[in-house]
């Protein structure tokens, strides 16, 4: 009887963590930060962070720490990757296991990569329409 009731899922402070590969070229990483900003602005998450697997900061671990410092009790991680390569199959699961060991007091979940989502096919078709409707951009 002396135990506190568990919080309902809707009462737990959630953070969204976008996980990218990372690049030494800073401008290559900016796109994910822009997406994070769009998600934050759209609502649903007060805490939205980005972390990178390699080559640049912040690391995934640093990003999780930032989420926790902002009050996150649950961190939902979405790999911002298109394909199921070695990073998705091996590297991220390994990082995830280590994060759960390091932060046992925080609930964590890893989603799937962006992959073959039909919305991505629509993005490709949007780009095709942009090319058809704009002056030629030869490179």
JSON list of C-alpha atoms in Angstrom, two decimals:
[
{"chain": "A", "resi": 1, "resn": "UNK", "atom": "CA", "xyz": [0.00, 0.00, 0.00]},
{"chain": "A", "resi": 2, "resn": "UNK", "atom": "CA", "xyz": [2.90, 2.39, 0.60]},
{"chain": "A", "resi": 3, "resn": "UNK", "atom": "CA", "xyz": [3.95, 2.35, -3.05]},
{"chain": "A", "resi": 4, "resn": "UNK", "atom": "CA", "xyz": [3.31, 5.36, -5.26]},
{"chain": "A", "resi": 5, "resn": "UNK", "atom": "CA", "xyz": [1.03, 4.65, -8.20]},
{"chain": "A", "resi": 6, "resn": "UNK", "atom": "CA", "xyz": [2.79, 4.56, -11.55]},
{"chain": "A", "resi": 7, "resn": "UNK", "atom": "CA", "xyz": [2.34, 7.61, -13.73]},
{"chain": "A", "resi": 8, "resn": "UNK", "atom": "CA", "xyz": [0.03, 7.28, -16.69]},
{"chain": "A", "resi": 9, "resn": "UNK", "atom": "CA", "xyz": [1.79, 7.39, -20.05]},
{"chain": "A", "resi": 10, "resn": "UNK", "atom": "CA", "xyz": [0.28, 10.81, -20.75]},
{"chain": "A", "resi": 11, "resn": "UNK", "atom": "CA", "xyz": [1.77, 12.19, -17.51]},
{"chain": "A", "resi": 12, "resn": "UNK", "atom": "CA", "xyz": [5.36, 11.20, -18.29]},
{"chain": "A", "resi": 13, "resn": "UNK", "atom": "CA", "xyz": [7.61, 13.92, -19.73]},
{"chain": "A", "resi": 14, "resn": "UNK", "atom": "CA", "xyz": [8.66, 12.65, -23.15]},
{"chain": "A", "resi": 15, "resn": "UNK", "atom": "CA", "xyz": [11.52, 13.75, -25.34]},
{"chain": "A", "resi": 16, "resn": "UNK", "atom": "CA", "xyz": [12.00, 13.08, -29.02]},
{"chain": "A", "resi": 17, "resn": "UNK", "atom": "CA", "xyz": [15.56, 12.36, -30.10]},
{"chain": "A", "resi": 18, "resn": "UNK", "atom": "CA", "xyz": [16.37, 12.32, -33.81]},
{"chain": "A", "resi": 19, "resn": "UNK", "atom": "CA", "xyz": [19.45, 10.22, -34.50]},
{"chain": "A", "resi": 20, "resn": "UNK", "atom": "CA", "xyz": [21.55, 10.93, -37.57]},
{"chain": "A", "resi": 21, "resn": "UNK", "atom": "CA", "xyz": [24.74, 9.55, -39.03]},
{"chain": "A", "resi": 22, "resn": "UNK", "atom": "CA", "xyz": [26.69, 12.79, -38.71]},
{"chain": "A", "resi": 23, "resn": "UNK", "atom": "CA", "xyz": [29.04, 14.52, -41.11]},
{"chain": "A", "resi": 24, "resn": "UNK", "atom": "CA", "xyz": [32.21, 16.55, -40.84]},
{"chain": "A", "resi": 25, "resn": "UNK", "atom": "CA", "xyz": [30.50, 19.04, -43.17]},
{"chain": "A", "resi": 26, "resn": "UNK", "atom": "CA", "xyz": [28.47, 21.12, -40.72]},
{"chain": "A", "resi": 27, "resn": "UNK", "atom": "CA", "xyz": [25.90, 22.17, -43.32]},
{"chain": "A", "resi": 28, "resn": "UNK", "atom": "CA", "xyz": [25.11, 18.50, -43.95]},
{"chain": "A", "resi": 29, "resn": "UNK", "atom": "CA", "xyz": [23.91, 18.18, -40.34]},
{"chain": "A", "resi": 30, "resn": "UNK", "atom": "CA", "xyz": [21.75, 21.31, -40.41]},
{"chain": "A", "resi": 31, "resn": "UNK", "atom": "CA", "xyz": [18.84, 19.58, -42.15]},
{"chain": "A", "resi": 32, "resn": "UNK", "atom": "CA", "xyz": [18.13, 17.36, -39.18]},
{"chain": "A", "resi": 33, "resn": "UNK", "atom": "CA", "xyz": [18.21, 20.34, -36.82]},
{"chain": "A", "resi": 34, "resn": "UNK", "atom": "CA", "xyz": [15.70, 22.10, -39.09]},
{"chain": "A", "resi": 35, "resn": "UNK", "atom": "CA", "xyz": [13.41, 19.06, -38.99]},
{"chain": "A", "resi": 36, "resn": "UNK", "atom": "CA", "xyz": [13.72, 18.99, -35.18]},
{"chain": "A", "resi": 37, "resn": "UNK", "atom": "CA", "xyz": [12.70, 22.65, -35.10]},
{"chain": "A", "resi": 38, "resn": "UNK", "atom": "CA", "xyz": [9.67, 21.96, -37.29]},
{"chain": "A", "resi": 39, "resn": "UNK", "atom": "CA", "xyz": [8.59, 19.13, -34.98]},
{"chain": "A", "resi": 40, "resn": "UNK", "atom": "CA", "xyz": [9.09, 21.30, -31.89]},
{"chain": "A", "resi": 41, "resn": "UNK", "atom": "CA", "xyz": [7.07, 24.12, -33.47]},
{"chain": "A", "resi": 42, "resn": "UNK", "atom": "CA", "xyz": [4.26, 21.74, -34.50]},
{"chain": "A", "resi": 43, "resn": "UNK", "atom": "CA", "xyz": [3.79, 20.72, -30.87]},
{"chain": "A", "resi": 44, "resn": "UNK", "atom": "CA", "xyz": [3.47, 17.36, -29.25]},
{"chain": "A", "resi": 45, "resn": "UNK", "atom": "CA", "xyz": [7.00, 17.47, -27.85]},
{"chain": "A", "resi": 46, "resn": "UNK", "atom": "CA", "xyz": [8.48, 20.14, -25.63]},
{"chain": "A", "resi": 47, "resn": "UNK", "atom": "CA", "xyz": [11.86, 18.42, -25.77]},
{"chain": "A", "resi": 48, "resn": "UNK", "atom": "CA", "xyz": [13.26, 17.67, -29.23]},
{"chain": "A", "resi": 49, "resn": "UNK", "atom": "CA", "xyz": [16.97, 16.99, -29.62]},
{"chain": "A", "resi": 50, "resn": "UNK", "atom": "CA", "xyz": [19.37, 15.69, -32.26]},
{"chain": "A", "resi": 51, "resn": "UNK", "atom": "CA", "xyz": [22.27, 13.33, -31.75]},
{"chain": "A", "resi": 52, "resn": "UNK", "atom": "CA", "xyz": [24.78, 11.85, -34.15]},
{"chain": "A", "resi": 53, "resn": "UNK", "atom": "CA", "xyz": [26.27, 8.38, -34.39]},
{"chain": "A", "resi": 54, "resn": "UNK", "atom": "CA", "xyz": [29.68, 9.61, -35.50]},
{"chain": "A", "resi": 55, "resn": "UNK", "atom": "CA", "xyz": [31.83, 12.39, -36.93]},
{"chain": "A", "resi": 56, "resn": "UNK", "atom": "CA", "xyz": [30.28, 15.37, -35.13]},
{"chain": "A", "resi": 57, "resn": "UNK", "atom": "CA", "xyz": [28.63, 16.56, -31.93]},
{"chain": "A", "resi": 58, "resn": "UNK", "atom": "CA", "xyz": [26.36, 16.18, -30.20]},
{"chain": "A", "resi": 59, "resn": "UNK", "atom": "CA", "xyz": [26.75, 12.45, -29.72]},
{"chain": "A", "resi": 60, "resn": "UNK", "atom": "CA", "xyz": [23.66, 10.35, -29.09]},
{"chain": "A", "resi": 61, "resn": "UNK", "atom": "CA", "xyz": [24.71, 10.01, -25.45]},
{"chain": "A", "resi": 62, "resn": "UNK", "atom": "CA", "xyz": [25.13, 13.80, -25.11]},
{"chain": "A", "resi": 63, "resn": "UNK", "atom": "CA", "xyz": [21.70, 14.32, -26.66]},
{"chain": "A", "resi": 64, "resn": "UNK", "atom": "CA", "xyz": [20.11, 11.85, -24.21]},
{"chain": "A", "resi": 65, "resn": "UNK", "atom": "CA", "xyz": [21.78, 13.73, -21.34]},
{"chain": "A", "resi": 66, "resn": "UNK", "atom": "CA", "xyz": [20.31, 16.99, -22.69]},
{"chain": "A", "resi": 67, "resn": "UNK", "atom": "CA", "xyz": [16.86, 15.40, -22.81]},
{"chain": "A", "resi": 68, "resn": "UNK", "atom": "CA", "xyz": [17.17, 14.21, -19.20]},
{"chain": "A", "resi": 69, "resn": "UNK", "atom": "CA", "xyz": [18.49, 17.60, -18.05]},
{"chain": "A", "resi": 70, "resn": "UNK", "atom": "CA", "xyz": [15.28, 19.14, -19.47]},
{"chain": "A", "resi": 71, "resn": "UNK", "atom": "CA", "xyz": [13.15, 16.74, -17.44]},
{"chain": "A", "resi": 72, "resn": "UNK", "atom": "CA", "xyz": [12.60, 13.82, -19.81]},
{"chain": "A", "resi": 73, "resn": "UNK", "atom": "CA", "xyz": [11.46, 10.61, -18.16]},
{"chain": "A", "resi": 74, "resn": "UNK", "atom": "CA", "xyz": [11.01, 8.83, -21.48]},
{"chain": "A", "resi": 75, "resn": "UNK", "atom": "CA", "xyz": [13.20, 9.33, -24.56]},
{"chain": "A", "resi": 76, "resn": "UNK", "atom": "CA", "xyz": [11.75, 8.25, -27.90]},
{"chain": "A", "resi": 77, "resn": "UNK", "atom": "CA", "xyz": [14.53, 7.83, -30.47]},
{"chain": "A", "resi": 78, "resn": "UNK", "atom": "CA", "xyz": [13.91, 7.95, -34.20]},
{"chain": "A", "resi": 79, "resn": "UNK", "atom": "CA", "xyz": [16.77, 7.01, -36.51]},
{"chain": "A", "resi": 80, "resn": "UNK", "atom": "CA", "xyz": [16.88, 9.67, -39.24]},
{"chain": "A", "resi": 81, "resn": "UNK", "atom": "CA", "xyz": [18.22, 7.14, -41.76]},
{"chain": "A", "resi": 82, "resn": "UNK", "atom": "CA", "xyz": [16.72, 6.06, -45.07]},
{"chain": "A", "resi": 83, "resn": "UNK", "atom": "CA", "xyz": [17.94, 2.48, -45.29]},
{"chain": "A", "resi": 84, "resn": "UNK", "atom": "CA", "xyz": [18.51, -0.53, -43.06]},
{"chain": "A", "resi": 85, "resn": "UNK", "atom": "CA", "xyz": [22.30, -0.62, -43.31]},
{"chain": "A", "resi": 86, "resn": "UNK", "atom": "CA", "xyz": [24.90, -1.69, -40.77]},
{"chain": "A", "resi": 87, "resn": "UNK", "atom": "CA", "xyz": [24.32, 1.38, -38.59]},
{"chain": "A", "resi": 88, "resn": "UNK", "atom": "CA", "xyz": [20.64, 0.43, -38.17]},
{"chain": "A", "resi": 89, "resn": "UNK", "atom": "CA", "xyz": [21.23, -3.31, -37.84]},
{"chain": "A", "resi": 90, "resn": "UNK", "atom": "CA", "xyz": [24.28, -3.27, -35.56]},
{"chain": "A", "resi": 91, "resn": "UNK", "atom": "CA", "xyz": [25.56, 0.11, -34.39]},
{"chain": "A", "resi": 92, "resn": "UNK", "atom": "CA", "xyz": [22.35, 1.71, -33.10]},
{"chain": "A", "resi": 93, "resn": "UNK", "atom": "CA", "xyz": [21.15, -1.40, -31.24]},
{"chain": "A", "resi": 94, "resn": "UNK", "atom": "CA", "xyz": [24.54, -1.54, -29.51]},
{"chain": "A", "resi": 95, "resn": "UNK", "atom": "CA", "xyz": [24.37, 2.16, -28.58]},
{"chain": "A", "resi": 96, "resn": "UNK", "atom": "CA", "xyz": [20.80, 1.65, -27.34]},
{"chain": "A", "resi": 97, "resn": "UNK", "atom": "CA", "xyz": [21.85, -1.18, -24.99]},
{"chain": "A", "resi": 98, "resn": "UNK", "atom": "CA", "xyz": [24.62, 1.00, -23.54]},
{"chain": "A", "resi": 99, "resn": "UNK", "atom": "CA", "xyz": [22.24, 3.95, -23.06]},
{"chain": "A", "resi": 100, "resn": "UNK", "atom": "CA", "xyz": [19.75, 1.77, -21.18]},
{"chain": "A", "resi": 101, "resn": "UNK", "atom": "CA", "xyz": [22.55, 0.59, -18.87]},
{"chain": "A", "resi": 102, "resn": "UNK", "atom": "CA", "xyz": [23.82, 4.12, -18.28]},
{"chain": "A", "resi": 103, "resn": "UNK", "atom": "CA", "xyz": [20.37, 5.66, -17.69]},
{"chain": "A", "resi": 104, "resn": "UNK", "atom": "CA", "xyz": [18.29, 2.87, -16.09]},
{"chain": "A", "resi": 105, "resn": "UNK", "atom": "CA", "xyz": [15.93, 5.41, -14.50]},
{"chain": "A", "resi": 106, "resn": "UNK", "atom": "CA", "xyz": [14.82, 6.72, -17.92]},
{"chain": "A", "resi": 107, "resn": "UNK", "atom": "CA", "xyz": [12.44, 4.82, -20.16]},
{"chain": "A", "resi": 108, "resn": "UNK", "atom": "CA", "xyz": [13.76, 4.59, -23.73]},
{"chain": "A", "resi": 109, "resn": "UNK", "atom": "CA", "xyz": [12.41, 3.33, -27.02]},
{"chain": "A", "resi": 110, "resn": "UNK", "atom": "CA", "xyz": [14.07, 3.10, -30.43]},
{"chain": "A", "resi": 111, "resn": "UNK", "atom": "CA", "xyz": [11.85, 3.43, -33.48]},
{"chain": "A", "resi": 112, "resn": "UNK", "atom": "CA", "xyz": [12.56, 2.26, -37.00]},
{"chain": "A", "resi": 113, "resn": "UNK", "atom": "CA", "xyz": [14.42, 4.21, -39.67]},
{"chain": "A", "resi": 114, "resn": "UNK", "atom": "CA", "xyz": [12.48, 6.34, -42.15]},
{"chain": "A", "resi": 115, "resn": "UNK", "atom": "CA", "xyz": [12.85, 3.56, -44.70]},
{"chain": "A", "resi": 116, "resn": "UNK", "atom": "CA", "xyz": [10.27, 2.78, -47.34]},
{"chain": "A", "resi": 117, "resn": "UNK", "atom": "CA", "xyz": [7.52, 5.02, -46.02]},
{"chain": "A", "resi": 118, "resn": "UNK", "atom": "CA", "xyz": [5.03, 6.01, -48.76]},
{"chain": "A", "resi": 119, "resn": "UNK", "atom": "CA", "xyz": [5.45, 9.63, -47.67]},
{"chain": "A", "resi": 120, "resn": "UNK", "atom": "CA", "xyz": [9.05, 9.47, -48.95]},
{"chain": "A", "resi": 121, "resn": "UNK", "atom": "CA", "xyz": [7.79, 8.36, -52.36]},
{"chain": "A", "resi": 122, "resn": "UNK", "atom": "CA", "xyz": [5.58, 11.45, -52.34]},
{"chain": "A", "resi": 123, "resn": "UNK", "atom": "CA", "xyz": [8.59, 13.65, -51.48]},
{"chain": "A", "resi": 124, "resn": "UNK", "atom": "CA", "xyz": [10.43, 12.20, -54.50]},
{"chain": "A", "resi": 125, "resn": "UNK", "atom": "CA", "xyz": [7.43, 12.96, -56.72]},
{"chain": "A", "resi": 126, "resn": "UNK", "atom": "CA", "xyz": [7.30, 16.50, -55.31]},
{"chain": "A", "resi": 127, "resn": "UNK", "atom": "CA", "xyz": [10.96, 16.97, -56.30]},
{"chain": "A", "resi": 128, "resn": "UNK", "atom": "CA", "xyz": [10.19, 15.69, -59.81]},
{"chain": "A", "resi": 129, "resn": "UNK", "atom": "CA", "xyz": [7.39, 18.24, -60.12]},
{"chain": "A", "resi": 130, "resn": "UNK", "atom": "CA", "xyz": [9.71, 21.00, -58.91]},
{"chain": "A", "resi": 131, "resn": "UNK", "atom": "CA", "xyz": [12.17, 20.08, -61.68]},
{"chain": "A", "resi": 132, "resn": "UNK", "atom": "CA", "xyz": [9.43, 20.01, -64.30]},
{"chain": "A", "resi": 133, "resn": "UNK", "atom": "CA", "xyz": [8.10, 23.39, -63.22]},
{"chain": "A", "resi": 134, "resn": "UNK", "atom": "CA", "xyz": [11.34, 25.29, -62.78]},
{"chain": "A", "resi": 135, "resn": "UNK", "atom": "CA", "xyz": [13.96, 26.57, -65.18]},
{"chain": "A", "resi": 136, "resn": "UNK", "atom": "CA", "xyz": [16.68, 24.10, -66.06]},
{"chain": "A", "resi": 137, "resn": "UNK", "atom": "CA", "xyz": [19.40, 23.82, -63.43]},
{"chain": "A", "resi": 138, "resn": "UNK", "atom": "CA", "xyz": [22.28, 22.16, -65.19]},
{"chain": "A", "resi": 139, "resn": "UNK", "atom": "CA", "xyz": [25.21, 21.15, -63.05]}
]
